[in-house]
Coordinates of C-alpha atoms in Angstrom, one line a residue:
M1 CA 31.0 9.4 -79.2
H2 CA 28.5 6.8 -78.6
R3 CA 30.8 4.9 -76.4
I4 CA 32.0 7.9 -74.3
K5 CA 28.0 8.5 -73.5
A6 CA 27.7 4.9 -72.5
V7 CA 30.7 4.9 -70.1
A8 CA 29.6 8.5 -68.7
A9 CA 25.9 6.9 -68.2
F10 CA 27.5 3.9 -66.7
G11 CA 29.4 6.1 -64.3
L12 CA 26.5 8.1 -63.3
V13 CA 24.3 5.0 -62.4
T14 CA 27.2 3.8 -60.5
L15 CA 27.5 6.9 -58.5
G16 CA 23.8 7.0 -58.2
F17 CA 23.8 3.4 -56.8
A18 CA 26.7 4.4 -54.4
A19 CA 24.8 7.7 -53.3
A20 CA 21.7 5.6 -52.7
S21 CA 23.6 3.2 -50.6
A22 CA 25.1 5.7 -48.6
F23 CA 21.7 7.4 -47.9
A24 CA 20.3 4.0 -47.0
D25 CA 21.9 4.1 -43.9
A26 CA 21.1 7.8 -43.2
I27 CA 17.7 7.7 -43.6
P28 CA 15.4 5.8 -41.1
P29 CA 12.8 3.2 -42.5
S30 CA 9.2 4.5 -42.2
P31 CA 6.6 2.7 -40.2
D32 CA 3.9 0.6 -41.9
E33 CA 0.2 1.4 -41.8
S34 CA -0.1 -0.3 -38.4
G35 CA 2.6 2.4 -37.1
L36 CA 5.4 -0.1 -36.7
V37 CA 8.8 -0.3 -38.0
R38 CA 9.2 -3.6 -39.3
N39 CA 12.5 -3.2 -41.3
P40 CA 15.0 -1.8 -38.6
P41 CA 18.2 -0.9 -40.1
A42 CA 21.3 -2.8 -39.0
W43 CA 23.5 0.3 -38.0
S44 CA 26.5 -1.2 -36.4
N45 CA 28.6 2.1 -36.5
A46 CA 26.0 4.1 -34.8
A47 CA 26.3 4.4 -30.9
P48 CA 22.8 4.3 -29.0
V49 CA 21.5 7.7 -28.2
A50 CA 19.8 8.0 -24.8
P51 CA 16.8 10.6 -24.4
V52 CA 18.2 13.6 -22.7
A53 CA 15.6 15.4 -20.5
P54 CA 16.1 19.0 -20.0
A55 CA 17.6 19.8 -16.7
P56 CA 15.2 21.6 -14.5
A57 CA 16.0 25.4 -14.1
A58 CA 17.9 26.4 -11.2
G59 CA 15.8 26.7 -8.1
N60 CA 12.8 24.9 -9.6
T61 CA 13.0 21.3 -8.5
V62 CA 10.7 19.7 -6.0
D63 CA 13.5 19.8 -3.4
D64 CA 13.8 23.5 -3.9
F65 CA 10.4 24.0 -3.5
F66 CA 10.2 22.0 -0.5
A67 CA 12.8 23.9 1.1
R68 CA 11.1 27.1 0.6
Y69 CA 7.9 25.9 2.1
D70 CA 9.6 24.4 5.1
T71 CA 10.3 27.6 6.7
N72 CA 11.5 26.2 10.1
H73 CA 13.6 23.6 8.5
D74 CA 12.4 20.8 10.3
G75 CA 12.0 18.3 7.3
V76 CA 8.2 18.6 6.8
V77 CA 5.9 21.2 5.7
S78 CA 3.1 21.9 8.2
W79 CA -0.4 23.1 7.7
Q80 CA 0.7 26.7 8.6
E81 CA 3.7 26.7 6.2
A82 CA 1.4 25.5 3.4
Q83 CA -0.7 28.5 3.7
Q84 CA 1.6 30.6 2.0
D85 CA 0.4 29.1 -1.2
P86 CA -3.3 28.7 -1.7
D87 CA -2.8 25.8 -4.2
L88 CA -1.0 23.9 -1.8
A89 CA -3.2 24.6 1.1
A90 CA -5.9 23.1 -0.8
A91 CA -4.2 19.9 -1.8
F92 CA -2.7 19.6 1.7
T93 CA -5.3 17.3 3.1
S94 CA -5.5 15.0 -0.1
A95 CA -1.7 14.6 -0.1
D96 CA -1.1 14.0 3.7
A97 CA -1.4 10.2 3.3
N98 CA -1.0 9.3 7.0
N99 CA -3.1 12.1 8.2
D100 CA -0.3 13.3 10.5
G101 CA -0.8 17.1 9.9
V102 CA 2.3 17.5 8.0
L103 CA 3.8 16.6 4.5
T104 CA 6.9 14.9 4.1
R105 CA 9.0 15.5 0.9
A106 CA 6.9 12.6 -0.9
E107 CA 3.7 13.9 0.4
F108 CA 4.6 17.4 -0.6
Q109 CA 5.7 16.1 -4.3
D110 CA 2.0 14.5 -4.4
A111 CA 0.4 17.8 -3.2
A112 CA 2.3 19.4 -6.1
M113 CA 0.7 17.0 -8.5
I114 CA -2.7 17.5 -7.2
A115 CA -2.3 21.2 -7.3
Y116 CA -1.0 21.0 -10.8
K117 CA -3.8 18.6 -12.0
E118 CA -6.4 21.0 -10.3
R119 CA -5.1 23.9 -11.9
R120 CA -5.2 22.4 -15.3
S121 CA -8.5 21.1 -14.9
A122 CA -9.8 24.5 -13.9
G123 CA -8.1 26.0 -17.2
G124 CA -5.3 27.8 -15.6

Protein backbone atom coordinates (compact mmCIF):
# COMPACT_ATOMS: atom_id res chain seq x y z
CA MET A 1 0.00 0.00 0.00
CA HIS A 2 2.85 2.33 0.84
CA ARG A 3 4.42 1.61 -2.51
CA ILE A 4 1.17 2.48 -4.36
CA LYS A 5 1.02 5.80 -2.55
CA ALA A 6 4.65 6.51 -3.46
CA VAL A 7 4.02 5.72 -7.14
CA ALA A 8 0.87 7.83 -7.14
CA ALA A 9 2.71 10.72 -5.48
CA PHE A 10 5.53 10.40 -8.01
CA GLY A 11 2.98 10.47 -10.84
CA LEU A 12 1.31 13.58 -9.44
CA VAL A 13 4.66 15.32 -9.01
CA THR A 14 5.64 14.41 -12.58
CA LEU A 15 2.31 15.73 -13.91
CA GLY A 16 2.79 18.87 -11.85
CA PHE A 17 6.19 19.53 -13.41
CA ALA A 18 4.79 18.84 -16.88
CA ALA A 19 1.92 21.25 -16.27
CA ALA A 20 4.29 23.88 -14.89
CA SER A 21 6.49 23.47 -17.95
CA ALA A 22 3.48 23.89 -20.24
CA PHE A 23 2.34 27.00 -18.38
CA ALA A 24 5.84 28.47 -18.40
CA ASP A 25 5.45 29.04 -22.14
CA ALA A 26 1.91 30.40 -21.76
CA ILE A 27 2.48 32.94 -18.98
CA PRO A 28 4.57 35.95 -19.95
CA PRO A 29 7.35 37.02 -17.62
CA SER A 30 6.78 39.85 -15.20
CA PRO A 31 8.72 43.10 -15.34
CA ASP A 32 11.19 43.84 -12.57
CA GLU A 33 11.00 46.87 -10.27
CA SER A 34 12.35 49.13 -13.03
CA GLY A 35 9.52 48.06 -15.36
CA LEU A 36 11.71 46.06 -17.75
CA VAL A 37 11.28 42.42 -18.67
CA ARG A 38 14.76 41.01 -18.30
CA ASN A 39 13.93 37.37 -18.95
CA PRO A 40 11.97 37.32 -22.22
CA PRO A 41 10.81 33.85 -23.20
CA ALA A 42 12.24 32.16 -26.26
CA TRP A 43 8.94 31.31 -27.89
CA SER A 44 9.94 29.81 -31.18
CA ASN A 45 6.50 28.53 -32.17
CA ALA A 46 4.68 31.83 -31.62
CA ALA A 47 4.29 34.11 -34.63
CA PRO A 48 4.81 37.80 -33.92
CA VAL A 49 1.57 39.65 -33.45
CA ALA A 50 1.33 43.05 -35.07
CA PRO A 51 -0.77 45.61 -33.24
CA VAL A 52 -4.02 46.22 -35.03
CA ALA A 53 -5.42 49.71 -34.98
CA PRO A 54 -9.16 49.91 -35.28
CA ALA A 55 -10.27 50.98 -38.71
CA PRO A 56 -11.93 54.38 -38.77
CA ALA A 57 -15.66 54.29 -39.18
CA ALA A 58 -16.84 54.80 -42.72
CA GLY A 59 -17.07 58.49 -43.48
CA ASN A 60 -14.90 59.54 -40.52
CA THR A 61 -11.44 59.75 -42.08
CA VAL A 62 -9.58 63.01 -42.70
CA ASP A 63 -10.14 62.54 -46.43
CA ASP A 64 -13.89 62.17 -45.89
CA PHE A 65 -14.07 65.36 -43.83
CA PHE A 66 -11.84 67.21 -46.31
CA ALA A 67 -14.18 66.20 -49.14
CA ARG A 68 -17.20 67.45 -47.14
CA TYR A 69 -15.65 70.87 -46.51
CA ASP A 70 -14.26 71.23 -50.04
CA THR A 71 -17.72 71.96 -51.42
CA ASN A 72 -16.55 73.22 -54.83
CA HIS A 73 -14.16 70.23 -55.21
CA ASP A 74 -11.12 72.30 -56.16
CA GLY A 75 -8.77 70.32 -53.88
CA VAL A 76 -8.47 72.97 -51.16
CA VAL A 77 -10.70 74.34 -48.40
CA SER A 78 -11.13 78.08 -48.71
CA TRP A 79 -11.88 80.52 -45.88
CA GLN A 80 -15.52 80.66 -47.05
CA GLU A 81 -15.82 76.86 -47.06
CA ALA A 82 -14.29 76.70 -43.57
CA GLN A 83 -17.06 78.93 -42.17
CA GLN A 84 -19.45 75.96 -42.04
CA ASP A 85 -17.62 74.78 -38.89
CA PRO A 86 -16.75 77.28 -36.12
CA ASP A 87 -13.87 75.11 -34.86
CA LEU A 88 -12.33 74.89 -38.33
CA ALA A 89 -12.80 78.61 -38.89
CA ALA A 90 -11.04 79.36 -35.59
CA ALA A 91 -8.09 77.12 -36.51
CA PHE A 92 -7.93 78.23 -40.16
CA THR A 93 -5.32 81.00 -39.82
CA SER A 94 -3.04 78.93 -37.60
CA ALA A 95 -3.18 75.96 -39.96
CA ASP A 96 -2.69 77.96 -43.19
CA ALA A 97 1.09 77.51 -43.11
CA ASN A 98 1.87 79.39 -46.34
CA ASN A 99 -0.77 82.10 -45.77
CA ASP A 100 -2.35 81.60 -49.19
CA GLY A 101 -5.91 81.76 -47.85
CA VAL A 102 -6.72 78.08 -48.47
CA LEU A 103 -6.06 74.83 -46.65
CA THR A 104 -4.47 71.94 -48.50
CA ARG A 105 -5.24 68.45 -47.29
CA ALA A 106 -2.16 68.48 -45.02
CA GLU A 107 -3.04 71.93 -43.66
CA PHE A 108 -6.63 70.76 -43.17
CA GLN A 109 -5.35 67.84 -41.08
CA ASP A 110 -3.29 70.30 -39.01
CA ALA A 111 -6.39 72.48 -38.57
CA ALA A 112 -8.33 69.45 -37.34
CA MET A 113 -5.63 68.73 -34.76
CA ILE A 114 -5.55 72.37 -33.66
CA ALA A 115 -9.35 72.40 -33.29
CA TYR A 116 -9.27 69.11 -31.39
CA LYS A 117 -6.62 70.38 -28.97
CA GLU A 118 -8.53 73.65 -28.45
CA ARG A 119 -11.72 71.74 -27.74
CA ARG A 120 -9.94 69.48 -25.23
CA SER A 121 -8.26 72.36 -23.46
CA ALA A 122 -11.62 74.13 -23.19
CA GLY A 123 -13.07 71.04 -21.50
CA GLY A 124 -15.28 69.95 -24.40
